[in-house]
Amino acid sequence: MSNHLIKSARLCISLIFVASSLNLSAAELKTVDDFRAAAAKANAVLTLPDWEQKPDAVEASMNNAIAKANAALDQIGRQDLSKVTFKSTVVALDDVGYEAANAANKATIIKETNTNPAMRTAAENAVKTYQEWAVGIDYREDVYKAVKAFADTHPKITGEDEKLLKETMRDYRRAGLELPPDQRKEVEQLRKELSKLGTDFDTNIVNSTAPVMFAKADLEGLPESFLASPGIRTGDDVYTVMANVTWQFNTVQENAKSEATRKQLYVIRESLGKHKNVPLLNEMLALRNKIALRLGYKSWDDYQTEIKMAKTGTNAEKYINDLVAGSQPKFDSEVAELQKLKAADTNDPNARIMVWDWRYYSNQRNKQKYDVDKEALRAFFPFQKVLDGMFSIYQNIFGLKFQKIVAPYKWIDDLQLYLVTDSGTGEPLGMFYLDMFPREGKFNHFAEFEIVGGKLLPDGKYQRPTVALLCNFPPPNARNMAVSLERMFPVTSSRRPRKCYKTGCGTRKCSTPSPLITKTLRKRFRPKSLKR
């Protein structure tokens, strides 16, 4: 065994000993109720949602939340404009959005995780209903007049209050409230249509399955543990790889000696949902352009970046170009190193690294140059032990304590629920679900989804956040795998801050790293030899 392997094994063993205290039997697990007194002492609230379990209940829950929110909006809109206050307008509007968003968050989780297709469809419909309603809030003229009446008093407010008011008025402007009524109505309809298409686009990706059948010879280089994984061998010398399942795709890309195999799987994965989504994407691009132009922006880039650090599309493009220029020499040298490996492997001095090659030859380089064999290391990294060990590291670094607690309702048997507390004071800081393994109909990337947002409630108590981390690691009975530390950053970072308002929260998922940034940089960095 190499020195690298010995060191890695020692590290794993130490983590296992440290983590052993985290493993409790189901009978020993506490419930969220056991922590409510500590939360109350800190003037905080812990909330687990009541999960609907029938399709009609999912849509009814969303409709009820919207009806309740509309009643609150009516109350904001019928105020005497000479007596409006910050609390009766801006804060009240934030409260309305928060409650409805939490209902939508719950529907989003059902849409992305439920094992019942009828439940997922009902949840998708509920999300679309919410999105259309959420866009419509911006165009409630009675509510806008009440908020604007308060803004026109030029109140002397500071901190988060000042920020919330400024961003609320900014968002009204960006929605087109300063436009003539006919143009405003057009923008509203365009935004509603764009929102619906975006949900359809995501759903088409999740619903796309791509079984690709290979003979064993096509999969030369793949570890036997992969070939023996449940569902892989589907016949006599027939092995089925799901191109849409991330861990299966990555394993083939990293280990298959056959370039034809790597290419076939790559092209199929990158084409998931294309027959439905290419027309949708074209519609979305056209709608984005129309919205930006109607609102007075030169492009959708400028509209989107106005509220970001870049401020303009030109600045964002410059940032990417500068990043590419600064990193390109190192990137080129690494590609050249991989090309030498491929040239030696294929006996072709002109061999080029294609986009489906880089994982395989990076893996070969690591084996040959650094004596690191990920497949050999897997035996030392069983999933749950690595997860527990990683938690132990995070607890020490951030002064936190993660406690596995009983999940009152599980949408999948292996779902786990953790409660986070401050290790020094014992104050509960929030909760997170872990849904770690792939299955049909589930969201097929890695991301954190908000369920209950953190916010200062009207009664002065602080609602602690609850989130779900949806991942697609290899199932423990398939192959051992070390958990990537970066995948847990969104969970730990969302536990700490206290936010007074909903602004900045919502149903949008947080993925690490940003898929948009990753894909953009990958495309920009890709030299000619990496293009298809």
Coordinates of C-alpha atoms in Angstrom, one line a residue:
M1 CA 0.0 0.0 0.0
S2 CA 1.4 3.5 -0.9
N3 CA 2.1 6.2 1.7
H4 CA -0.7 8.2 0.3
L5 CA -3.1 5.4 0.8
I6 CA -1.8 4.7 4.3
K7 CA -2.2 8.4 5.3
S8 CA -5.8 8.4 3.9
A9 CA -6.7 5.3 5.8
R10 CA -5.4 6.7 9.1
L11 CA -7.4 9.9 8.5
C12 CA -10.5 7.9 7.8
I13 CA -10.0 5.7 10.9
S14 CA -9.6 8.8 13.1
L15 CA -12.8 10.3 11.7
I16 CA -14.7 7.0 12.4
F17 CA -13.7 7.1 16.1
V18 CA -14.5 10.8 16.4
A19 CA -17.9 10.2 14.7
S20 CA -19.0 7.1 16.6
S21 CA -20.7 9.3 19.2
L22 CA -23.1 10.6 16.5
N23 CA -24.6 7.2 15.8
L24 CA -27.7 6.6 17.8
S25 CA -30.4 4.0 17.5
A26 CA -33.9 5.1 16.5
A27 CA -35.1 4.5 20.1
E28 CA -32.5 6.9 21.5
L29 CA -33.2 9.8 19.0
K30 CA -34.7 13.0 20.4
T31 CA -37.6 14.8 18.7
V32 CA -37.9 18.5 17.9
D33 CA -40.2 18.9 20.9
D34 CA -37.2 18.2 23.1
F35 CA -35.6 21.4 21.9
R36 CA -38.5 23.8 22.0
A37 CA -37.8 25.0 25.6
A38 CA -34.2 25.9 24.6
A39 CA -35.6 27.7 21.6
A40 CA -38.2 29.6 23.6
K41 CA -35.4 30.7 26.0
A42 CA -33.6 32.3 23.0
N43 CA -37.0 33.8 21.9
A44 CA -36.9 31.6 18.8
V45 CA -39.2 29.1 17.1
L46 CA -38.6 25.7 15.6
T47 CA -40.9 24.6 12.8
L48 CA -41.3 21.4 10.9
P49 CA -44.0 21.6 8.2
D50 CA -47.1 19.4 8.1
W51 CA -46.5 17.4 4.9
E52 CA -49.5 16.8 2.6
Q53 CA -49.8 13.2 1.5
K54 CA -52.5 13.3 -1.1
P55 CA -52.4 15.2 -4.4
D56 CA -55.6 17.2 -3.8
A57 CA -54.3 18.2 -0.4
V58 CA -51.1 19.6 -2.0
E59 CA -53.0 21.9 -4.3
A60 CA -55.5 22.8 -1.6
S61 CA -52.7 23.8 0.8
M62 CA -51.3 26.2 -1.8
N63 CA -54.7 27.7 -2.7
N64 CA -55.5 28.2 1.0
A65 CA -52.1 30.0 1.6
I66 CA -52.8 32.2 -1.4
A67 CA -56.3 33.0 -0.2
K68 CA -54.9 34.0 3.2
A69 CA -52.2 36.1 1.6
N70 CA -54.8 37.9 -0.6
A71 CA -56.8 38.8 2.4
A72 CA -53.7 40.3 4.0
L73 CA -52.9 42.2 0.7
D74 CA -56.5 43.6 0.7
Q75 CA -55.9 44.9 4.2
I76 CA -52.7 46.7 3.1
G77 CA -54.4 48.2 0.0
R78 CA -57.4 49.7 1.8
Q79 CA -55.5 51.7 4.3
D80 CA -55.9 55.4 4.7
L81 CA -52.8 56.6 2.7
S82 CA -52.3 59.5 5.1
K83 CA -51.8 57.1 8.0
V84 CA -49.6 54.5 6.5
T85 CA -46.6 53.3 8.5
F86 CA -43.5 51.1 7.8
K87 CA -45.1 48.3 9.7
S88 CA -48.5 48.5 8.0
T89 CA -47.0 48.6 4.5
V90 CA -43.5 47.4 3.9
V91 CA -43.3 44.9 6.8
A92 CA -46.8 43.7 6.2
L93 CA -46.0 43.0 2.5
D94 CA -42.9 41.1 3.6
D95 CA -44.9 39.0 6.0
V96 CA -47.4 38.2 3.3
G97 CA -44.7 37.0 0.9
Y98 CA -43.0 35.0 3.6
E99 CA -46.0 32.9 4.6
A100 CA -47.0 32.1 0.9
A101 CA -43.3 31.3 0.1
N102 CA -43.1 28.8 2.9
A103 CA -46.2 27.0 1.4
A104 CA -44.5 27.1 -2.0
N105 CA -41.3 25.8 -0.5
K106 CA -43.1 22.8 0.8
A107 CA -44.7 22.1 -2.6
T108 CA -41.3 22.4 -4.2
I109 CA -39.9 19.7 -2.0
I110 CA -42.8 17.4 -2.8
K111 CA -42.3 18.1 -6.5
E112 CA -38.6 17.3 -6.3
T113 CA -38.6 14.3 -4.0
N114 CA -41.9 12.5 -3.8
T115 CA -41.9 8.9 -5.0
N116 CA -45.5 9.2 -6.2
P117 CA -45.8 10.7 -9.7
A118 CA -49.3 12.0 -8.9
M119 CA -48.0 13.9 -5.9
R120 CA -45.1 15.4 -8.0
T121 CA -47.6 16.5 -10.6
A122 CA -49.9 18.1 -8.0
A123 CA -46.9 19.8 -6.4
E124 CA -45.8 21.1 -9.8
N125 CA -49.2 22.6 -10.4
A126 CA -49.1 24.2 -6.9
V127 CA -45.7 25.7 -7.6
K128 CA -47.0 27.2 -10.9
T129 CA -50.0 28.6 -9.2
Y130 CA -47.8 30.2 -6.6
Q131 CA -45.4 31.6 -9.2
E132 CA -48.2 33.2 -11.2
W133 CA -49.7 34.7 -8.0
A134 CA -46.2 35.9 -6.8
V135 CA -45.7 37.8 -10.0
G136 CA -49.2 39.3 -9.7
I137 CA -48.4 40.7 -6.3
D138 CA -46.1 43.3 -8.0
Y139 CA -49.1 44.6 -10.0
R140 CA -51.5 45.1 -7.1
E141 CA -51.9 48.8 -7.6
D142 CA -53.7 49.4 -4.3
V143 CA -50.8 47.8 -2.4
Y144 CA -48.2 49.7 -4.5
K145 CA -49.9 53.0 -3.7
A146 CA -49.9 52.2 0.0
V147 CA -46.2 51.4 0.0
K148 CA -45.3 54.3 -2.2
A149 CA -47.3 56.7 0.1
F150 CA -45.1 55.6 2.9
A151 CA -41.9 55.9 0.8
D152 CA -43.0 59.5 -0.2
T153 CA -42.8 60.5 3.5
H154 CA -39.0 60.1 3.2
P155 CA -38.9 58.3 6.6
K156 CA -35.7 58.3 8.7
I157 CA -35.1 54.6 9.0
T158 CA -31.7 52.8 9.0
G159 CA -30.2 49.3 8.8
E160 CA -32.3 46.5 7.6
D161 CA -35.5 48.6 7.6
E162 CA -33.9 51.1 5.2
K163 CA -32.6 48.3 3.0
L164 CA -36.0 46.6 2.8
L165 CA -37.8 49.8 1.8
K166 CA -35.2 50.6 -0.9
E167 CA -35.3 47.1 -2.3
T168 CA -39.1 47.0 -2.3
M169 CA -39.4 50.3 -4.3
R170 CA -36.6 49.1 -6.5
D171 CA -38.4 45.9 -7.3
Y172 CA -41.6 47.8 -8.1
R173 CA -39.7 49.8 -10.6
R174 CA -38.1 46.7 -12.1
A175 CA -41.6 45.2 -12.4
G176 CA -42.7 48.1 -14.5
L177 CA -45.0 49.9 -12.0
E178 CA -43.8 53.2 -13.4
L179 CA -44.9 52.2 -16.9
P180 CA -48.3 53.2 -18.5
P181 CA -51.1 50.6 -17.5
D182 CA -51.2 48.8 -20.9
Q183 CA -47.4 48.3 -21.0
R184 CA -47.4 47.3 -17.3
K185 CA -50.0 44.6 -18.1
E186 CA -47.9 43.3 -21.0
V187 CA -44.9 42.9 -18.8
E188 CA -46.9 41.1 -16.1
Q189 CA -48.2 38.6 -18.6
L190 CA -44.7 38.1 -20.1
R191 CA -43.3 37.5 -16.6
K192 CA -46.0 35.0 -15.7
E193 CA -45.4 33.1 -18.9
L194 CA -41.6 33.0 -18.4
S195 CA -42.1 31.7 -14.9
K196 CA -44.3 28.8 -16.1
L197 CA -41.8 27.9 -18.8
G198 CA -39.0 27.9 -16.3
T199 CA -40.8 25.3 -14.2
D200 CA -41.7 23.2 -17.2
F201 CA -38.0 23.3 -18.2
D202 CA -36.8 22.1 -14.8
T203 CA -39.5 19.4 -14.7
N204 CA -38.5 18.0 -18.1
I205 CA -34.9 17.6 -16.9
V206 CA -35.9 15.8 -13.8
N207 CA -38.3 13.5 -15.6
S208 CA -35.8 12.6 -18.3
T209 CA -34.4 9.1 -17.9
A210 CA -31.7 7.9 -20.2
P211 CA -30.8 4.2 -19.9
V212 CA -27.8 3.3 -22.0
M213 CA -26.9 -0.4 -22.6
F214 CA -23.3 -1.6 -23.0
A215 CA -21.5 -4.9 -23.2
K216 CA -18.9 -5.6 -20.6
A217 CA -16.2 -5.0 -23.1
D218 CA -17.5 -1.4 -23.6
L219 CA -17.0 -0.8 -19.9
E220 CA -13.4 -2.0 -19.6
G221 CA -11.7 -0.1 -16.8
L222 CA -14.9 0.2 -14.7
P223 CA -14.4 -1.3 -11.2
E224 CA -16.2 -4.6 -10.5
S225 CA -18.0 -2.9 -7.6
F226 CA -19.7 -0.7 -10.1
L227 CA -20.7 -3.5 -12.4
A228 CA -22.1 -5.4 -9.4
S229 CA -24.2 -2.4 -8.2
P230 CA -27.9 -3.0 -8.1
G231 CA -29.6 -2.3 -11.5
I232 CA -26.4 -2.2 -13.5
R233 CA -26.3 -5.7 -14.9
T234 CA -29.6 -6.2 -16.7
G235 CA -28.9 -9.2 -18.9
D236 CA -26.4 -11.6 -20.3
D237 CA -23.5 -9.3 -21.1
V238 CA -25.8 -6.3 -20.9
Y239 CA -25.0 -3.5 -18.5
T240 CA -27.4 -0.5 -18.2
V241 CA -26.0 2.8 -17.2
M242 CA -28.4 5.7 -16.4
A243 CA -26.9 8.8 -18.1
N244 CA -29.2 11.0 -16.0
V245 CA -27.9 9.5 -12.7
T246 CA -24.9 11.6 -11.7
W247 CA -22.8 9.1 -9.9
Q248 CA -23.2 6.5 -12.6
F249 CA -22.3 9.0 -15.3
N250 CA -19.2 10.2 -13.4
T251 CA -18.0 6.7 -12.7
V252 CA -18.1 5.8 -16.4
Q253 CA -16.5 9.1 -17.4
E254 CA -13.7 8.7 -15.0
N255 CA -12.9 5.0 -15.6
A256 CA -14.1 3.7 -19.0
K257 CA -11.1 3.1 -21.3
S258 CA -13.3 3.3 -24.4
E259 CA -13.6 6.8 -25.8
A260 CA -16.6 5.7 -27.7
T261 CA -18.3 4.7 -24.5
R262 CA -17.4 8.0 -22.8
K263 CA -18.6 10.0 -25.8
Q264 CA -21.9 8.2 -26.1
L265 CA -22.8 8.6 -22.5
Y266 CA -21.7 12.3 -22.4
V267 CA -23.8 13.2 -25.5
I268 CA -26.9 11.5 -24.2
R269 CA -26.6 13.2 -20.8
E270 CA -26.0 16.6 -22.3
S271 CA -29.1 16.1 -24.4
L272 CA -31.5 15.2 -21.6
G273 CA -34.9 16.6 -22.4
K274 CA -33.7 18.3 -25.5
H275 CA -36.8 17.6 -27.6
K276 CA -39.1 19.3 -25.2
N277 CA -36.6 21.8 -23.8
V278 CA -35.0 23.3 -26.9
P279 CA -38.3 24.9 -28.0
L280 CA -39.0 26.0 -24.4
L281 CA -35.5 27.5 -24.2
N282 CA -36.0 29.5 -27.4
E283 CA -39.3 30.8 -26.0
M284 CA -37.7 31.7 -22.7
L285 CA -34.9 33.6 -24.4
A286 CA -37.4 35.6 -26.5
L287 CA -39.5 36.4 -23.5
R288 CA -36.5 37.5 -21.5
N289 CA -35.5 39.9 -24.3
K290 CA -39.0 41.3 -24.6
I291 CA -39.3 41.9 -20.8
A292 CA -35.9 43.6 -20.7
L293 CA -36.7 45.9 -23.6
R294 CA -40.2 46.8 -22.3
L295 CA -38.6 47.8 -19.0
G296 CA -36.1 50.0 -20.7
Y297 CA -33.0 47.8 -20.5
K298 CA -30.7 47.1 -23.4
S299 CA -30.7 43.3 -22.7
W300 CA -31.7 40.7 -20.2
D301 CA -28.1 40.7 -19.0
D302 CA -28.4 44.3 -17.9
Y303 CA -31.7 43.6 -16.2
Q304 CA -30.4 40.6 -14.3
T305 CA -27.1 42.1 -13.2
E306 CA -28.5 45.5 -12.1
I307 CA -29.1 44.2 -8.6
K308 CA -25.9 42.2 -8.5
M309 CA -22.4 43.4 -7.7
A310 CA -21.6 43.5 -11.5
K311 CA -24.4 46.0 -12.1
T312 CA -24.3 45.6 -15.9
G313 CA -24.0 42.8 -18.4
T314 CA -20.8 44.4 -19.7
N315 CA -19.2 44.3 -16.3
A316 CA -20.2 40.7 -15.8
E317 CA -18.7 39.7 -19.2
K318 CA -15.5 41.6 -18.4
Y319 CA -15.2 39.7 -15.1
I320 CA -15.5 36.4 -16.9
N321 CA -13.1 37.4 -19.6
D322 CA -10.5 38.6 -17.0
L323 CA -10.9 35.4 -15.1
V324 CA -10.4 33.4 -18.3
A325 CA -7.4 35.4 -19.3
G326 CA -5.8 35.0 -15.9
S327 CA -6.4 31.3 -15.6
Q328 CA -5.9 30.3 -19.2
P329 CA -2.1 29.6 -19.1
K330 CA -2.6 27.2 -16.2
F331 CA -5.6 25.6 -17.9
D332 CA -3.7 25.2 -21.2
S333 CA -0.7 23.5 -19.4
E334 CA -3.1 21.1 -17.7
V335 CA -4.8 20.3 -20.9
A336 CA -1.4 19.7 -22.6
E337 CA -0.5 17.3 -19.8
L338 CA -3.7 15.3 -20.4
Q339 CA -3.1 15.4 -24.1
K340 CA 0.2 13.7 -23.6
L341 CA -1.5 10.9 -21.7
K342 CA -4.0 10.4 -24.4
A343 CA -1.4 10.5 -27.2
A344 CA 0.5 7.7 -25.3
D345 CA -2.7 5.8 -24.7
T346 CA -3.9 5.9 -28.3
N347 CA -0.5 5.9 -30.1
D348 CA -1.7 9.1 -31.8
P349 CA 0.6 12.1 -31.4
N350 CA -2.1 14.4 -32.6
A351 CA -4.7 13.2 -30.1
R352 CA -6.8 15.9 -28.6
I353 CA -8.6 16.1 -25.3
M354 CA -12.3 16.2 -26.0
V355 CA -14.9 17.2 -23.4
W356 CA -15.8 13.6 -22.7
D357 CA -12.1 12.8 -22.1
W358 CA -11.0 15.1 -19.3
R359 CA -12.4 13.2 -16.4
Y360 CA -10.8 9.9 -17.6
Y361 CA -7.4 11.3 -18.2
S362 CA -7.4 13.4 -15.0
N363 CA -8.1 10.2 -13.1
Q364 CA -5.2 8.5 -15.0
R365 CA -2.9 11.4 -14.2
N366 CA -3.8 11.2 -10.5
K367 CA -3.0 7.5 -10.5
Q368 CA 0.3 7.8 -12.4
K369 CA 1.7 11.1 -11.1
Y370 CA 0.3 11.2 -7.6
D371 CA -0.3 7.5 -6.8
V372 CA -3.9 8.3 -5.9
D373 CA -6.5 5.7 -6.8
K374 CA -10.0 6.9 -5.9
E375 CA -11.4 3.4 -6.4
A376 CA -8.9 1.9 -4.0
L377 CA -9.7 4.6 -1.4
R378 CA -13.4 3.9 -1.5
A379 CA -13.0 0.8 0.7
F380 CA -11.9 3.2 3.5
F381 CA -14.8 5.6 3.1
P382 CA -18.2 4.1 3.8
F383 CA -20.8 6.7 3.3
Q384 CA -22.3 7.1 6.8
K385 CA -19.0 7.1 8.5
V386 CA -17.7 9.8 6.2
L387 CA -20.8 11.9 6.7
D388 CA -20.5 11.6 10.5
G389 CA -16.8 12.4 10.4
M390 CA -17.5 15.5 8.2
F391 CA -20.1 16.6 10.7
S392 CA -17.6 16.3 13.5
I393 CA -15.1 18.5 11.6
Y394 CA -17.8 21.2 11.0
Q395 CA -18.9 21.1 14.6
N396 CA -15.3 21.9 15.7
I397 CA -14.7 24.6 13.1
F398 CA -18.0 26.5 13.5
G399 CA -18.8 25.8 17.1
L400 CA -22.0 23.9 16.2
K401 CA -23.5 20.6 17.3
F402 CA -25.5 18.4 14.9
Q403 CA -28.0 16.1 16.5
K404 CA -29.9 13.5 14.5
I405 CA -33.6 13.7 15.5
V406 CA -36.7 11.8 14.6
A407 CA -38.3 12.9 11.4
P408 CA -42.1 12.8 12.0
Y409 CA -42.8 12.2 8.4
K410 CA -40.4 10.7 5.8
W411 CA -40.9 11.0 2.1
I412 CA -38.3 8.3 1.6
D413 CA -37.2 5.6 4.1
D414 CA -33.5 6.7 4.3
L415 CA -34.4 10.4 5.0
Q416 CA -32.5 11.9 7.9
L417 CA -33.3 15.0 10.0
Y418 CA -30.7 16.9 12.0
L419 CA -31.1 19.8 14.5
V420 CA -28.3 22.3 14.7
T421 CA -27.4 24.0 18.0
D422 CA -24.8 26.4 19.3
S423 CA -22.2 24.1 21.0
G424 CA -21.5 26.8 23.6
T425 CA -25.0 27.9 24.6
G426 CA -27.2 25.1 23.4
E427 CA -29.4 27.5 21.5
P428 CA -31.2 25.8 18.6
L429 CA -30.2 27.4 15.3
G430 CA -32.2 25.4 12.7
M431 CA -32.9 22.0 11.1
F432 CA -32.0 20.3 7.9
Y433 CA -33.2 17.2 6.1
L434 CA -30.7 15.0 4.2
D435 CA -32.1 13.2 1.1
M436 CA -28.9 11.8 -0.2
F437 CA -29.4 9.1 -2.9
P438 CA -30.8 9.1 -6.4
R439 CA -34.2 7.7 -7.5
E440 CA -36.6 8.1 -10.3
G441 CA -38.4 11.4 -10.4
K442 CA -36.1 13.1 -7.9
F443 CA -34.2 16.3 -8.4
N444 CA -30.9 15.0 -10.0
H445 CA -28.2 17.4 -8.9
F446 CA -27.0 18.6 -5.5
A447 CA -28.7 21.6 -3.9
E448 CA -30.1 23.1 -0.7
F449 CA -33.8 23.9 -0.8
E450 CA -35.4 26.2 1.8
I451 CA -38.5 24.9 3.5
V452 CA -39.1 27.3 6.3
G453 CA -37.2 30.6 6.0
G454 CA -35.5 32.3 8.9
K455 CA -37.3 35.6 9.8
L456 CA -38.3 37.8 12.6
L457 CA -42.0 37.1 13.2
P458 CA -44.7 39.7 14.0
D459 CA -44.8 38.5 17.6
G460 CA -41.1 39.4 18.0
K461 CA -39.9 35.8 18.1
Y462 CA -37.4 34.5 15.5
Q463 CA -38.3 31.7 13.2
R464 CA -35.3 29.4 12.9
P465 CA -34.8 28.0 9.3
T466 CA -35.5 24.5 8.1
V467 CA -34.0 23.3 4.8
A468 CA -33.4 20.2 2.8
L469 CA -30.2 19.1 1.2
L470 CA -31.1 17.0 -1.9
C471 CA -28.1 15.0 -3.2
N472 CA -27.4 12.1 -5.5
F473 CA -24.5 10.2 -4.1
P474 CA -24.1 6.4 -4.8
P475 CA -26.3 4.4 -2.6
P476 CA -24.4 2.8 0.3
N477 CA -25.2 -0.7 -0.9
A478 CA -23.8 0.2 -4.3
R479 CA -20.3 1.7 -3.7
N480 CA -18.6 3.5 -0.8
M481 CA -18.0 7.2 -1.5
A482 CA -16.4 10.1 0.4
V483 CA -18.8 13.0 0.8
S484 CA -17.6 16.2 -0.7
L485 CA -17.2 18.8 2.0
E486 CA -18.3 21.6 -0.3
R487 CA -21.8 20.0 -0.6
M488 CA -22.5 20.9 3.0
F489 CA -21.5 24.6 2.9
P490 CA -25.1 25.9 2.1
V491 CA -26.5 24.0 5.0
T492 CA -24.0 25.3 7.6
S493 CA -24.0 28.8 6.3
S494 CA -27.8 29.1 6.4
R495 CA -28.0 28.2 10.1
R496 CA -26.1 31.2 11.5
P497 CA -27.5 34.6 10.5
R498 CA -30.6 36.2 11.9
K499 CA -32.6 38.0 9.3
C500 CA -35.5 40.3 10.1
Y501 CA -37.2 40.0 6.7
K502 CA -37.9 37.6 4.0
T503 CA -36.0 39.6 1.3
G504 CA -33.3 37.5 -0.1
C505 CA -35.1 34.3 0.8
G506 CA -37.7 32.3 -1.2
T507 CA -38.2 29.1 -3.1
R508 CA -35.0 29.4 -5.1
K509 CA -32.6 26.6 -4.5
C510 CA -29.0 27.1 -3.5
S511 CA -26.5 24.9 -5.3
T512 CA -22.8 24.7 -4.8
P513 CA -21.2 25.7 -7.0
S514 CA -23.6 27.7 -9.1
P515 CA -24.6 25.7 -12.1
L516 CA -24.8 28.8 -14.2
I517 CA -21.3 30.0 -13.3
T518 CA -19.9 26.5 -13.7
K519 CA -21.4 26.0 -17.1
T520 CA -20.4 29.5 -18.3
L521 CA -16.8 29.1 -17.2
R522 CA -16.6 25.6 -18.6
K523 CA -17.8 26.8 -21.9
R524 CA -15.5 29.8 -21.9
F525 CA -12.4 27.8 -20.8
R526 CA -13.0 25.0 -23.3
P527 CA -10.4 25.2 -26.0
K528 CA -11.0 23.9 -29.5
S529 CA -9.8 20.5 -28.6
L530 CA -12.5 20.2 -25.9
K531 CA -15.4 21.2 -28.1
R532 CA -17.7 18.6 -29.4

